[in-house]
Every structure is written in structure tokens, then in C-alpha cells.
Amino acid sequence: MRHLYYTLQTLLRGHGGTAEKIISLTLGLVMGVLLFAQIAYELSFDRFYPNPDTLVMLRMRNVTKGVPEPGYNYSTYRPAAADLSEAFPDLVESASLTSNLFWEPAFYKEDKKLEDIQILFADTAYFATTGLTLLKGDPKDLALHSNAFISESMARQLYGDESPIGKVLSVEKLFDVTIRGIYADVPRNSIMPHDLLLSMAALDWAYGRGTWNMNNLYGVLFRLKQPADVDAMNSRIQQAVEQYTDPHLGDDVVTEYSVLPIHKVYRSYPDSTRRLVILGVLGFSIFFVSILNYVLRAVAAMSRRAKLVGVHKCSGADGWHILSMFLWETGLLVTASILCGGVLLWLLREQVEELLGSRLTDLFTWQTLYVPLGTVLLLFLVAGVVPGRIYARIPVTQVFRRYTDGKRSWKRGLLTVQFIGVSFIGGLLLTTVWQYHDLMTRSVGFHAEGLAVGTVTGDIRRAQGVADAIRREPYVEAVAGSGTSLLAHYSTNRLTDNQGNFICPLHFTLMDKEMPQVTGLQLLEGHWPQHRGEAVVGRKTVETLKWGDTAIGRKLPIDPSWAGLEEPAIVTGVVENVRNMGFFASQTCTAFILNDRVRTFNVRLKAPLDENLKRLNAFVKSTYPDLALEFTTYQDIRREQNASVSTFRNTVWVTTACIILIVLMGLIGYVSDETQRRSKEIAVRKVNGAEASDILRLLSLDILKIAVLAVAAGMAAAWYVSGQWMQQFADSRLLSPAWYALLALLLLVLIVAVVVLKAWRIANENPVLSIKSE
């Protein structure tokens, strides 16, 4: 206990920068734990299912001349569940159909729209296949499109202690569903999170019953009898599929099928793996820099604390006792940092959850408790043992004279690593800030600013009357119709070459005559459609089909019935490409067909946009209370499409701010120690004629010798990692190296400025005072 008493006295007197150490450890610990916990959370995706190794998901990809596509498509065809179960009776126990990608309907409870509710379409075999717990109800009730099942927490949120069984919800104000069952909550770390289960029959009602090679909207799940059956099924699945459909898309292209355990699906996405690696690098960087900053501050204080160690050794303390004192000190500081970090997370929990896109209650569970515990243990061991062993080796004779061993190699090495860390994360920040700005400002092929969009449900014959009513509002400039939002997944049809080989899907949607002018589509060639069945196509479509300058007058290669036509659509013009799928996917082939069967309104609003958008939604709600029509702006849609980039950018922002603060505190401590340790040398130089500027130049050059190479190494690492991050964006490129060089220069200027400000007093001090103190 005597060691604890001495340690407390040292900390309370502020020896070694107690406050700075707590701040540094708190920031590093909080950010490190959060990032490591997020990684563990995402690595455990879909691990909650019973026996997850035997629950597999069907996937497919096209192979062209033996070269497979880089990624898999997990949205497959409806008949696959029943047909492949029949083909593998020795391997498959049950199979289920799901869907959660194509239709996300709005729900209304007593005419009030429900927010933040996630849905999944499923069939009657869903609970038997997944093994999820059904608390109340009969799975067979999911056979009817008017039935729904609700999660336990959502039922409590909507109905409190009242039973939800028999309660009614409205789906898009099109039809009602009755809640027939309650199931245990599904964790959020899933590729299929849901609060409400709708019948697969409801999806069939809206989009028709899918067949092989048409409407790949379905996630097909199989429950296998044992884990080894995964390889057995994959070895025979291609032949099994060929019994029911031809997977060949021409002579050179074939669709390849396989299954993968569901807990591996999330990690199979290239973007997910890349993101987890970068999060790990970020977490390790700030955590490691925080530890090294603690060690640096401890080593920097050695010249001031050496005599105290000598006194303890004169009193009988050996190396172990000195080490234990520093372990006590580190333990107390780490405990204080944990408490400060806990308070910080509690005060900023909403901002932290928004930053990470995950709830803290999901990140910190009994299953993931090893992450914060392991992080704290590593912090304690490294931060306590390294400086403790250094202090334990101080000879007892230091009680009689001033300690002059500055451990410069230690301090320089620690400072170098910190400079590398701050420049690396700063480079990543530069990339993410620029990339998000580029995604939000790059042209999407039409004039999205000031344009709102909304889709009317129900009887399509009412659409024209609704459009006319909106058009008469004083804050509306113009209204035009389209089949879907221009920034959405359109209807698709396969494009093939002359040999019948599949090239890519053609994304097509309908429009009225006013749509091109109201939305600001850019006509490159030809003229706008004037008659039903005429169309304009995107530049990418012309290039893909190799039409050259002969596109005008061509027949659009789609089934005309899918566009509500009797004859193939005729191309009258070519427009600039529209990025309907955003910038994560490559540019799609697009077409816009003139037809009056439109139900999506594109409304050009007058300024101020936000105020008039509220007025528009209020007008629609009051005038058409029976319609589930709500408008949003295309800019908001773009923000939602790029939300993952925004979240990652904000994560890097916060990490950068924390690591800069940590490194600056370490640099200040280093400079303080150097000026104190070299005060006699500085005084002698001044006596011999050196000016204050000479002293400041000496100290600045001393730092720059390690800072230049360290910052260059950090920027090089940031450049490489940024290149990996940018691979998830189609048609994107890295910033010019000049920007990274400029950022490196700014960091070096900041480092020199801190050195000058901290050393200003000693450089201008009367040298007699320093010599007198020797």
C-alpha cells in the first residue's frame, strides 16, 4: 500500500503531466475501443442463427469466356428454393424465400406513418429454415398476403403492454395487413435485419410471381443437414440448376451458382472487407499513438523524476518495486481514463451512434466484452511495463547528481511513430472529404438541385389529377412524370450481342413529354419523344450496343409489354448518361420511354427549397389523405445513397482531431523536456552570441530531422490505403499527389509552430538564470 500512497502523491502533484496523460489515454481508449468494437460487431454478422454453418444462401455470378465477375449477386430466382430442395433431398432439410432489397413499403398505423421500421418478405418455411424463435403465432399464416408477423421490441414500441395480435397496419395505404404472430428480435448485425415480416404473397401481389431467369428479387436460404454438405452441394449445384433452366446467356456467358454459409455473406462483399481493414488501421493508429504518447511523456519526465527513483532505491526499493510503482500509476491513470471515457460516451451517445451507424447497446454485449477488456489490458501492459522498466534501471547514484541521460533515441523513435500516425490519418481525411464532396457535386445526368420526387400509389388513373393539383400550387415551377425516381433501380432487360451473349442489363423507365425539360436531361443527339412508344437512350447504351451515329430510328431491344406497349420502342434521341444507381456501381445502360402510365412526380420547386418542400407535403397530406405520397429532394436521395461515405468521413474526422490533439500534447512534452535538459547548452550558446532566432532554428531543425521522413512515410501509407478505399467507387480517381504534398507541408508548419511557441520563453530567457541554476 506504500507504493499506492507514493503513486497517488506523485499524480496529485502533477509530476509527469497527469492531466495530459489522462486526456491522451481517454481519447485513444475511447476511439480505439469504439473502432475495434465496430469491427468485432461487423465480423459477427449473422452469427446469431442456430448452427450458422448449416444455414446457407444461394448466390450467382456471370462467367464470360471463363472469366468470372468480381462479385456475387445474392438476389436470385424464386423457383430455386423448391427446385434445388427437390434436387438435393440428401443434403437439404428445408428452404425458404426472402426478399428485402427491391420494395420497402411505407407503413401506417391509424393514418400515422411509421418511421425506422425494417421489413422482410418471407414464406411459411422461414422460421423452420432459419431457426429463429417464434413466440406467438403459426408460420402457416404467412401464406396469406394480408398477414404479418412483428418482432417483440417493435410490438412493445407500437402497442406497449397491449397484445399486437389482431392489430392492423396499412401498407402504402394500398392494403391492410393483420398481425398474426410475434417473434424474438433479430440483431441488427445481419444482412436481413427486420422488425416486421410480410408474406411473400404480398410481394407477388405487387410485382408478380418470379420465374427462372426473370425477377431476381429473392434471397434463397437452405438449411443443410451438416456443415460438410456445403461443399457437397456446391460440387453438384450447377448440374442441378441445368435440370430446371439453361444458365447459358449465349455462347460465351454462363451463370454460375453456388451457396455460402450466411455468416460469411457480409464478409464476402469486397466493400465490407475493405472497410473493415481501414477501420482496423484507424483504430490501431490512434490506439498505438495514444500508448506511445504516454510512454513518451513518461520518458520525457525522466530527468525530473530520476532523483525520486534514487531516493526510493536508497530506502531499499529494488527494480521490481520501482516497476510496481509505475504499474500502479498506469493502472490509476487507465482507470481514470475508463471513467472519463464512459462519461464521454454517455454524454455523446447519440452522436457516437450516428457516427458509427450502430447502437452502443449492440456494440457492447456479453459476447463482445472481450474487445474493450482486451484493449484496456493491452493499454495497461504496454503503457505500464515499458516506462516502468526504463525507470527501474536508473542507478541509485542519481540521488546525488542531476540525471542527464535524455533517452533521446527512445523519444525520437516514439515521436517518429506519432508523426507517421497523424500524417497517415490526415491523408485519409483528405481523401474522404474530397470523395464525399465529389460524390455530392458530380453530375448525375440531370439537374437535381431544386427538384423533388414522390411516387403515388393506388389507382394509376388518379395520377394525372394529382399532378394537375400540384402544378397549380404557387411555389411549384413545373411538374413532370416518370415511371420511377430517376435515382433508383429501373426495370431491366438483358442486352445481348449479335451472337446472343449477355452484355449487361438495360435499365429503362417511362416518362411523359414534360419530363426531359423539367428534370434537365441533356440531349446530345436527335430530338425529344413526341409520341407514345418513342424513347431516348443514354450515351452508354449507344456505346455498349455499338450503334455509333446510327442510333436514331433504332428499335429498343426490350419486350414492349414490359413498357406497356404493343410495339418495340423507337429511339428518337441520345441523352447524357444518368447515374440512376449512384457512383458505387458502374454506369448503367439507360432508356426513357414515352408513355402516360407514370406514377412518379418530379416537381421543380421555387426557392426556398426546404420551406416549399414542407408546404408541398402538407398540401398533399391534407388534399389526398388516402394516398401514401410523400416528396423528398433528389439531393436528399443522393445523401442517402452516399451515407456510408459520409459516416466513414465523419469517423476519420473525429479520429484525426483526437490524434492531432494527442500528438501535439506529446510534442509539447518532448519540447519541454528538451529545453529543460539543454537549458545550460542554450545559455552557453547565447553567451557566445547566439540570438533567440538561432536557438529556435536549432530546436526546429532538430524536430524536422525526424518529422520530414515520418510525415512523408505517413502520407505514402495514406496514399496507398486511399487507393484501396477508392476501388469501391466506379469512375473515381485519387486526388493529385500535390494535395497530399501540400497537407504534409501544413503538418510540418504546424509542428514547427508548436516547437517555436513552446521554446519561445527559454530562447528569450536571460542565460545567466539558466547557468545559475546549474
PDB file of C-alpha atoms in Angstrom, residues 3-237:
ATOM      1  CA  HIS A   3       3.596   2.132  -3.273  1.00  0.00           C
ATOM      2  CA  LEU A   4      -0.003   3.208  -3.864  1.00  0.00           C
ATOM      3  CA  TYR A   5       0.440   6.134  -1.459  1.00  0.00           C
ATOM      4  CA  TYR A   6       3.609   7.334  -3.225  1.00  0.00           C
ATOM      5  CA  THR A   7       1.907   6.942  -6.588  1.00  0.00           C
ATOM      6  CA  LEU A   8      -1.108   8.989  -5.533  1.00  0.00           C
ATOM      7  CA  GLN A   9       1.138  11.748  -4.197  1.00  0.00           C
ATOM      8  CA  THR A  10       3.043  11.848  -7.489  1.00  0.00           C
ATOM      9  CA  LEU A  11      -0.154  12.049  -9.546  1.00  0.00           C
ATOM     10  CA  LEU A  12      -1.815  14.642  -7.341  1.00  0.00           C
ATOM     11  CA  ARG A  13       1.221  16.888  -7.584  1.00  0.00           C
ATOM     12  CA  GLY A  14       1.057  16.653 -11.376  1.00  0.00           C
ATOM     13  CA  HIS A  15       4.520  15.241 -11.904  1.00  0.00           C
ATOM     14  CA  GLY A  16       4.855  13.962 -15.459  1.00  0.00           C
ATOM     15  CA  GLY A  17       1.773  15.792 -16.820  1.00  0.00           C
ATOM     16  CA  THR A  18      -1.042  13.848 -15.156  1.00  0.00           C
ATOM     17  CA  ALA A  19      -3.860  15.771 -16.863  1.00  0.00           C
ATOM     18  CA  GLU A  20      -2.286  15.460 -20.306  1.00  0.00           C
ATOM     19  CA  LYS A  21      -1.796  11.720 -19.831  1.00  0.00           C
ATOM     20  CA  ILE A  22      -5.438  11.217 -18.821  1.00  0.00           C
ATOM     21  CA  ILE A  23      -6.662  13.221 -21.828  1.00  0.00           C
ATOM     22  CA  SER A  24      -4.405  11.299 -24.197  1.00  0.00           C
ATOM     23  CA  LEU A  25      -5.334   7.894 -22.789  1.00  0.00           C
ATOM     24  CA  THR A  26      -9.045   8.764 -22.738  1.00  0.00           C
ATOM     25  CA  LEU A  27      -9.104   9.811 -26.379  1.00  0.00           C
ATOM     26  CA  GLY A  28      -7.055   6.847 -27.539  1.00  0.00           C
ATOM     27  CA  LEU A  29      -9.024   4.391 -25.420  1.00  0.00           C
ATOM     28  CA  VAL A  30     -12.463   5.658 -26.477  1.00  0.00           C
ATOM     29  CA  MET A  31     -11.693   5.782 -30.193  1.00  0.00           C
ATOM     30  CA  GLY A  32      -9.750   2.518 -30.131  1.00  0.00           C
ATOM     31  CA  VAL A  33     -12.458   0.628 -28.255  1.00  0.00           C
ATOM     32  CA  LEU A  34     -15.215   2.044 -30.475  1.00  0.00           C
ATOM     33  CA  LEU A  35     -13.444   1.160 -33.715  1.00  0.00           C
ATOM     34  CA  PHE A  36     -12.367  -2.298 -32.515  1.00  0.00           C
ATOM     35  CA  ALA A  37     -15.890  -2.982 -31.185  1.00  0.00           C
ATOM     36  CA  GLN A  38     -17.378  -1.928 -34.537  1.00  0.00           C
ATOM     37  CA  ILE A  39     -15.061  -4.345 -36.320  1.00  0.00           C
ATOM     38  CA  ALA A  40     -15.994  -7.201 -33.965  1.00  0.00           C
ATOM     39  CA  TYR A  41     -19.665  -6.309 -34.419  1.00  0.00           C
ATOM     40  CA  GLU A  42     -19.441  -6.491 -38.195  1.00  0.00           C
ATOM     41  CA  LEU A  43     -17.340  -9.663 -38.154  1.00  0.00           C
ATOM     42  CA  SER A  44     -20.121 -11.357 -36.169  1.00  0.00           C
ATOM     43  CA  PHE A  45     -22.777 -10.652 -38.808  1.00  0.00           C
ATOM     44  CA  ASP A  46     -25.457 -13.391 -38.848  1.00  0.00           C
ATOM     45  CA  ARG A  47     -23.681 -15.477 -36.213  1.00  0.00           C
ATOM     46  CA  PHE A  48     -26.839 -15.398 -34.065  1.00  0.00           C
ATOM     47  CA  TYR A  49     -28.658 -18.044 -36.116  1.00  0.00           C
ATOM     48  CA  PRO A  50     -28.704 -21.544 -34.596  1.00  0.00           C
ATOM     49  CA  ASN A  51     -25.981 -23.634 -36.269  1.00  0.00           C
ATOM     50  CA  PRO A  52     -24.998 -20.831 -38.688  1.00  0.00           C
ATOM     51  CA  ASP A  53     -22.597 -23.102 -40.599  1.00  0.00           C
ATOM     52  CA  THR A  54     -25.521 -25.091 -41.995  1.00  0.00           C
ATOM     53  CA  LEU A  55     -27.668 -22.093 -42.967  1.00  0.00           C
ATOM     54  CA  VAL A  56     -26.581 -21.145 -46.488  1.00  0.00           C
ATOM     55  CA  MET A  57     -27.632 -18.607 -49.101  1.00  0.00           C
ATOM     56  CA  LEU A  58     -27.789 -19.102 -52.845  1.00  0.00           C
ATOM     57  CA  ARG A  59     -25.687 -16.777 -54.987  1.00  0.00           C
ATOM     58  CA  MET A  60     -24.859 -16.395 -58.663  1.00  0.00           C
ATOM     59  CA  ARG A  61     -22.440 -14.607 -60.984  1.00  0.00           C
ATOM     60  CA  ASN A  62     -21.809 -14.484 -64.705  1.00  0.00           C
ATOM     61  CA  VAL A  63     -18.692 -16.068 -66.172  1.00  0.00           C
ATOM     62  CA  THR A  64     -17.623 -14.706 -69.564  1.00  0.00           C
ATOM     63  CA  LYS A  65     -15.187 -16.876 -71.550  1.00  0.00           C
ATOM     64  CA  GLY A  66     -14.045 -18.479 -68.316  1.00  0.00           C
ATOM     65  CA  VAL A  67     -13.520 -15.146 -66.513  1.00  0.00           C
ATOM     66  CA  PRO A  68     -15.919 -14.697 -63.566  1.00  0.00           C
ATOM     67  CA  GLU A  69     -17.364 -11.378 -62.424  1.00  0.00           C
ATOM     68  CA  PRO A  70     -15.550  -9.908 -59.399  1.00  0.00           C
ATOM     69  CA  GLY A  71     -18.571 -10.170 -57.080  1.00  0.00           C
ATOM     70  CA  TYR A  72     -21.634 -12.338 -56.481  1.00  0.00           C
ATOM     71  CA  ASN A  73     -25.313 -11.480 -56.709  1.00  0.00           C
ATOM     72  CA  TYR A  74     -27.272 -12.836 -53.736  1.00  0.00           C
ATOM     73  CA  SER A  75     -30.631 -11.871 -55.264  1.00  0.00           C
ATOM     74  CA  THR A  76     -31.652 -14.915 -57.277  1.00  0.00           C
ATOM     75  CA  TYR A  77     -34.797 -16.555 -58.679  1.00  0.00           C
ATOM     76  CA  ARG A  78     -37.951 -17.664 -56.937  1.00  0.00           C
ATOM     77  CA  PRO A  79     -38.144 -21.315 -58.167  1.00  0.00           C
ATOM     78  CA  ALA A  80     -34.623 -22.034 -56.903  1.00  0.00           C
ATOM     79  CA  ALA A  81     -35.810 -22.754 -53.352  1.00  0.00           C
ATOM     80  CA  ALA A  82     -38.261 -25.506 -54.279  1.00  0.00           C
ATOM     81  CA  ASP A  83     -36.335 -26.906 -57.255  1.00  0.00           C
ATOM     82  CA  LEU A  84     -32.958 -27.220 -55.549  1.00  0.00           C
ATOM     83  CA  SER A  85     -34.546 -28.677 -52.413  1.00  0.00           C
ATOM     84  CA  GLU A  86     -36.030 -31.353 -54.646  1.00  0.00           C
ATOM     85  CA  ALA A  87     -32.649 -31.894 -56.324  1.00  0.00           C
ATOM     86  CA  PHE A  88     -30.780 -32.350 -53.006  1.00  0.00           C
ATOM     87  CA  PRO A  89     -33.056 -34.324 -50.655  1.00  0.00           C
ATOM     88  CA  ASP A  90     -29.986 -35.902 -49.048  1.00  0.00           C
ATOM     89  CA  LEU A  91     -28.490 -32.510 -48.157  1.00  0.00           C
ATOM     90  CA  VAL A  92     -31.325 -30.010 -47.628  1.00  0.00           C
ATOM     91  CA  GLU A  93     -33.609 -30.092 -44.597  1.00  0.00           C
ATOM     92  CA  SER A  94     -35.674 -27.039 -45.579  1.00  0.00           C
ATOM     93  CA  ALA A  95     -35.583 -23.977 -47.830  1.00  0.00           C
ATOM     94  CA  SER A  96     -37.081 -20.522 -47.620  1.00  0.00           C
ATOM     95  CA  LEU A  97     -37.675 -17.492 -49.842  1.00  0.00           C
ATOM     96  CA  THR A  98     -36.941 -13.969 -48.585  1.00  0.00           C
ATOM     97  CA  SER A  99     -36.697 -10.502 -50.113  1.00  0.00           C
ATOM     98  CA  ASN A 100     -35.749  -7.133 -48.670  1.00  0.00           C
ATOM     99  CA  LEU A 101     -33.976  -5.260 -51.466  1.00  0.00           C
ATOM    100  CA  PHE A 102     -36.498  -4.212 -54.081  1.00  0.00           C
ATOM    101  CA  TRP A 103     -39.620  -2.999 -52.293  1.00  0.00           C
ATOM    102  CA  GLU A 104     -39.535  -1.124 -48.997  1.00  0.00           C
ATOM    103  CA  PRO A 105     -43.145  -0.027 -48.483  1.00  0.00           C
ATOM    104  CA  ALA A 106     -44.241   2.628 -46.019  1.00  0.00           C
ATOM    105  CA  PHE A 107     -46.451   1.531 -43.098  1.00  0.00           C
ATOM    106  CA  TYR A 108     -49.217   3.470 -41.440  1.00  0.00           C
ATOM    107  CA  LYS A 109     -50.797   2.954 -38.042  1.00  0.00           C
ATOM    108  CA  GLU A 110     -54.091   4.802 -37.777  1.00  0.00           C
ATOM    109  CA  ASP A 111     -53.003   7.127 -40.610  1.00  0.00           C
ATOM    110  CA  LYS A 112     -49.660   7.888 -38.936  1.00  0.00           C
ATOM    111  CA  LYS A 113     -46.587   6.905 -40.917  1.00  0.00           C
ATOM    112  CA  LEU A 114     -44.197   4.618 -39.040  1.00  0.00           C
ATOM    113  CA  GLU A 115     -40.543   5.625 -39.211  1.00  0.00           C
ATOM    114  CA  ASP A 116     -37.436   3.451 -38.964  1.00  0.00           C
ATOM    115  CA  ILE A 117     -39.217   0.143 -39.453  1.00  0.00           C
ATOM    116  CA  GLN A 118     -37.403  -2.575 -41.403  1.00  0.00           C
ATOM    117  CA  ILE A 119     -39.325  -5.257 -43.235  1.00  0.00           C
ATOM    118  CA  LEU A 120     -38.617  -8.629 -44.796  1.00  0.00           C
ATOM    119  CA  PHE A 121     -40.818 -10.633 -47.135  1.00  0.00           C
ATOM    120  CA  ALA A 122     -40.735 -14.325 -46.243  1.00  0.00           C
ATOM    121  CA  ASP A 123     -42.616 -17.556 -46.853  1.00  0.00           C
ATOM    122  CA  THR A 124     -44.075 -20.091 -44.416  1.00  0.00           C
ATOM    123  CA  ALA A 125     -40.795 -22.028 -44.127  1.00  0.00           C
ATOM    124  CA  TYR A 126     -38.804 -19.022 -42.875  1.00  0.00           C
ATOM    125  CA  PHE A 127     -38.806 -19.904 -39.166  1.00  0.00           C
ATOM    126  CA  ALA A 128     -38.156 -23.601 -39.783  1.00  0.00           C
ATOM    127  CA  THR A 129     -35.216 -22.792 -42.060  1.00  0.00           C
ATOM    128  CA  THR A 130     -33.544 -20.030 -40.044  1.00  0.00           C
ATOM    129  CA  GLY A 131     -34.276 -21.419 -36.571  1.00  0.00           C
ATOM    130  CA  LEU A 132     -35.406 -18.020 -35.278  1.00  0.00           C
ATOM    131  CA  THR A 133     -37.732 -18.134 -32.267  1.00  0.00           C
ATOM    132  CA  LEU A 134     -41.440 -17.659 -32.936  1.00  0.00           C
ATOM    133  CA  LEU A 135     -43.041 -16.559 -29.676  1.00  0.00           C
ATOM    134  CA  LYS A 136     -46.665 -16.481 -30.817  1.00  0.00           C
ATOM    135  CA  GLY A 137     -48.476 -17.478 -33.980  1.00  0.00           C
ATOM    136  CA  ASP A 138     -48.487 -20.115 -36.684  1.00  0.00           C
ATOM    137  CA  PRO A 139     -45.890 -19.833 -39.511  1.00  0.00           C
ATOM    138  CA  LYS A 140     -48.546 -21.055 -41.963  1.00  0.00           C
ATOM    139  CA  ASP A 141     -50.287 -17.684 -41.570  1.00  0.00           C
ATOM    140  CA  LEU A 142     -47.546 -16.175 -43.754  1.00  0.00           C
ATOM    141  CA  ALA A 143     -49.175 -17.878 -46.719  1.00  0.00           C
ATOM    142  CA  LEU A 144     -51.724 -15.030 -46.961  1.00  0.00           C
ATOM    143  CA  HIS A 145     -50.647 -11.627 -48.244  1.00  0.00           C
ATOM    144  CA  SER A 146     -52.883  -9.896 -45.660  1.00  0.00           C
ATOM    145  CA  ASN A 147     -50.949 -11.329 -42.678  1.00  0.00           C
ATOM    146  CA  ALA A 148     -47.794 -10.094 -40.947  1.00  0.00           C
ATOM    147  CA  PHE A 149     -45.537 -11.044 -38.026  1.00  0.00           C
ATOM    148  CA  ILE A 150     -43.898  -8.467 -35.758  1.00  0.00           C
ATOM    149  CA  SER A 151     -40.752  -8.511 -33.614  1.00  0.00           C
ATOM    150  CA  GLU A 152     -41.068  -8.405 -29.835  1.00  0.00           C
ATOM    151  CA  SER A 153     -39.422  -4.986 -29.428  1.00  0.00           C
ATOM    152  CA  MET A 154     -41.371  -3.381 -32.278  1.00  0.00           C
ATOM    153  CA  ALA A 155     -44.621  -4.731 -30.818  1.00  0.00           C
ATOM    154  CA  ARG A 156     -43.729  -3.149 -27.487  1.00  0.00           C
ATOM    155  CA  GLN A 157     -42.801   0.118 -29.219  1.00  0.00           C
ATOM    156  CA  LEU A 158     -46.080   0.332 -31.163  1.00  0.00           C
ATOM    157  CA  TYR A 159     -48.550  -1.165 -28.702  1.00  0.00           C
ATOM    158  CA  GLY A 160     -46.912  -1.041 -25.271  1.00  0.00           C
ATOM    159  CA  ASP A 161     -48.183  -3.802 -22.977  1.00  0.00           C
ATOM    160  CA  GLU A 162     -51.193  -4.418 -25.205  1.00  0.00           C
ATOM    161  CA  SER A 163     -51.109  -7.570 -27.355  1.00  0.00           C
ATOM    162  CA  PRO A 164     -50.397  -6.783 -31.046  1.00  0.00           C
ATOM    163  CA  ILE A 165     -52.191  -9.930 -32.259  1.00  0.00           C
ATOM    164  CA  GLY A 166     -55.100  -8.884 -34.466  1.00  0.00           C
ATOM    165  CA  LYS A 167     -53.905  -5.302 -34.851  1.00  0.00           C
ATOM    166  CA  VAL A 168     -53.987  -3.804 -38.348  1.00  0.00           C
ATOM    167  CA  LEU A 169     -51.324  -1.823 -40.237  1.00  0.00           C
ATOM    168  CA  SER A 170     -51.721  -0.183 -43.636  1.00  0.00           C
ATOM    169  CA  VAL A 171     -49.170  -0.931 -46.352  1.00  0.00           C
ATOM    170  CA  GLU A 172     -48.686   2.154 -48.553  1.00  0.00           C
ATOM    171  CA  LYS A 173     -52.411   2.832 -47.976  1.00  0.00           C
ATOM    172  CA  LEU A 174     -52.951   0.158 -50.610  1.00  0.00           C
ATOM    173  CA  PHE A 175     -53.998  -2.755 -48.420  1.00  0.00           C
ATOM    174  CA  ASP A 176     -54.069  -3.705 -44.755  1.00  0.00           C
ATOM    175  CA  VAL A 177     -52.168  -6.460 -43.001  1.00  0.00           C
ATOM    176  CA  THR A 178     -53.189  -8.082 -39.735  1.00  0.00           C
ATOM    177  CA  ILE A 179     -50.517  -9.036 -37.202  1.00  0.00           C
ATOM    178  CA  ARG A 180     -50.769 -12.789 -36.604  1.00  0.00           C
ATOM    179  CA  GLY A 181     -47.541 -13.553 -34.752  1.00  0.00           C
ATOM    180  CA  ILE A 182     -44.646 -12.294 -32.613  1.00  0.00           C
ATOM    181  CA  TYR A 183     -41.031 -13.414 -32.967  1.00  0.00           C
ATOM    182  CA  ALA A 184     -37.849 -12.790 -30.978  1.00  0.00           C
ATOM    183  CA  ASP A 185     -35.846  -9.735 -32.001  1.00  0.00           C
ATOM    184  CA  VAL A 186     -33.355 -10.133 -34.824  1.00  0.00           C
ATOM    185  CA  PRO A 187     -29.975  -8.468 -34.090  1.00  0.00           C
ATOM    186  CA  ARG A 188     -29.029  -5.539 -36.305  1.00  0.00           C
ATOM    187  CA  ASN A 189     -25.758  -7.099 -37.428  1.00  0.00           C
ATOM    188  CA  SER A 190     -27.476  -9.054 -40.161  1.00  0.00           C
ATOM    189  CA  ILE A 191     -27.788  -8.798 -43.923  1.00  0.00           C
ATOM    190  CA  MET A 192     -31.546  -9.241 -43.362  1.00  0.00           C
ATOM    191  CA  PRO A 193     -32.498  -7.123 -40.327  1.00  0.00           C
ATOM    192  CA  HIS A 194     -36.240  -6.765 -39.844  1.00  0.00           C
ATOM    193  CA  ASP A 195     -38.895  -5.631 -37.392  1.00  0.00           C
ATOM    194  CA  LEU A 196     -41.820  -6.852 -39.485  1.00  0.00           C
ATOM    195  CA  LEU A 197     -42.330  -9.952 -41.603  1.00  0.00           C
ATOM    196  CA  LEU A 198     -44.669  -9.716 -44.587  1.00  0.00           C
ATOM    197  CA  SER A 199     -45.926 -12.624 -46.627  1.00  0.00           C
ATOM    198  CA  MET A 200     -44.143 -13.457 -49.852  1.00  0.00           C
ATOM    199  CA  ALA A 201     -47.619 -13.363 -51.362  1.00  0.00           C
ATOM    200  CA  ALA A 202     -47.643  -9.585 -50.789  1.00  0.00           C
ATOM    201  CA  LEU A 203     -44.522  -9.220 -52.953  1.00  0.00           C
ATOM    202  CA  ASP A 204     -46.143 -11.409 -55.620  1.00  0.00           C
ATOM    203  CA  TRP A 205     -49.227  -9.163 -55.462  1.00  0.00           C
ATOM    204  CA  ALA A 206     -47.092  -6.098 -56.165  1.00  0.00           C
ATOM    205  CA  TYR A 207     -44.571  -7.419 -58.719  1.00  0.00           C
ATOM    206  CA  GLY A 208     -45.821 -10.748 -59.953  1.00  0.00           C
ATOM    207  CA  ARG A 209     -44.565 -14.228 -59.289  1.00  0.00           C
ATOM    208  CA  GLY A 210     -40.952 -14.599 -60.347  1.00  0.00           C
ATOM    209  CA  THR A 211     -39.680 -17.430 -62.521  1.00  0.00           C
ATOM    210  CA  TRP A 212     -36.275 -18.757 -63.516  1.00  0.00           C
ATOM    211  CA  ASN A 213     -34.319 -16.028 -65.319  1.00  0.00           C
ATOM    212  CA  MET A 214     -36.927 -13.351 -64.518  1.00  0.00           C
ATOM    213  CA  ASN A 215     -37.239 -11.080 -61.475  1.00  0.00           C
ATOM    214  CA  ASN A 216     -34.163 -11.956 -59.441  1.00  0.00           C
ATOM    215  CA  LEU A 217     -35.617 -10.360 -56.300  1.00  0.00           C
ATOM    216  CA  TYR A 218     -35.266 -13.264 -53.916  1.00  0.00           C
ATOM    217  CA  GLY A 219     -32.843 -14.330 -51.223  1.00  0.00           C
ATOM    218  CA  VAL A 220     -32.935 -18.130 -51.198  1.00  0.00           C
ATOM    219  CA  LEU A 221     -31.971 -19.846 -47.926  1.00  0.00           C
ATOM    220  CA  PHE A 222     -31.257 -23.540 -47.358  1.00  0.00           C
ATOM    221  CA  ARG A 223     -30.872 -25.361 -44.057  1.00  0.00           C
ATOM    222  CA  LEU A 224     -28.387 -28.171 -44.656  1.00  0.00           C
ATOM    223  CA  LYS A 225     -28.079 -31.269 -42.505  1.00  0.00           C
ATOM    224  CA  GLN A 226     -24.401 -30.765 -41.622  1.00  0.00           C
ATOM    225  CA  PRO A 227     -21.593 -28.259 -42.362  1.00  0.00           C
ATOM    226  CA  ALA A 228     -19.814 -30.635 -44.755  1.00  0.00           C
ATOM    227  CA  ASP A 229     -22.861 -30.524 -47.022  1.00  0.00           C
ATOM    228  CA  VAL A 230     -21.887 -27.015 -48.190  1.00  0.00           C
ATOM    229  CA  ASP A 231     -19.032 -28.368 -50.309  1.00  0.00           C
ATOM    230  CA  ALA A 232     -21.116 -31.329 -51.415  1.00  0.00           C
ATOM    231  CA  MET A 233     -23.929 -29.067 -52.609  1.00  0.00           C
ATOM    232  CA  ASN A 234     -21.548 -26.712 -54.418  1.00  0.00           C
ATOM    233  CA  SER A 235     -19.932 -29.599 -56.276  1.00  0.00           C
ATOM    234  CA  ARG A 236     -23.290 -30.620 -57.814  1.00  0.00           C
ATOM    235  CA  ILE A 237     -25.356 -27.436 -57.882  1.00  0.00           C
TER     236      ILE A 237
END
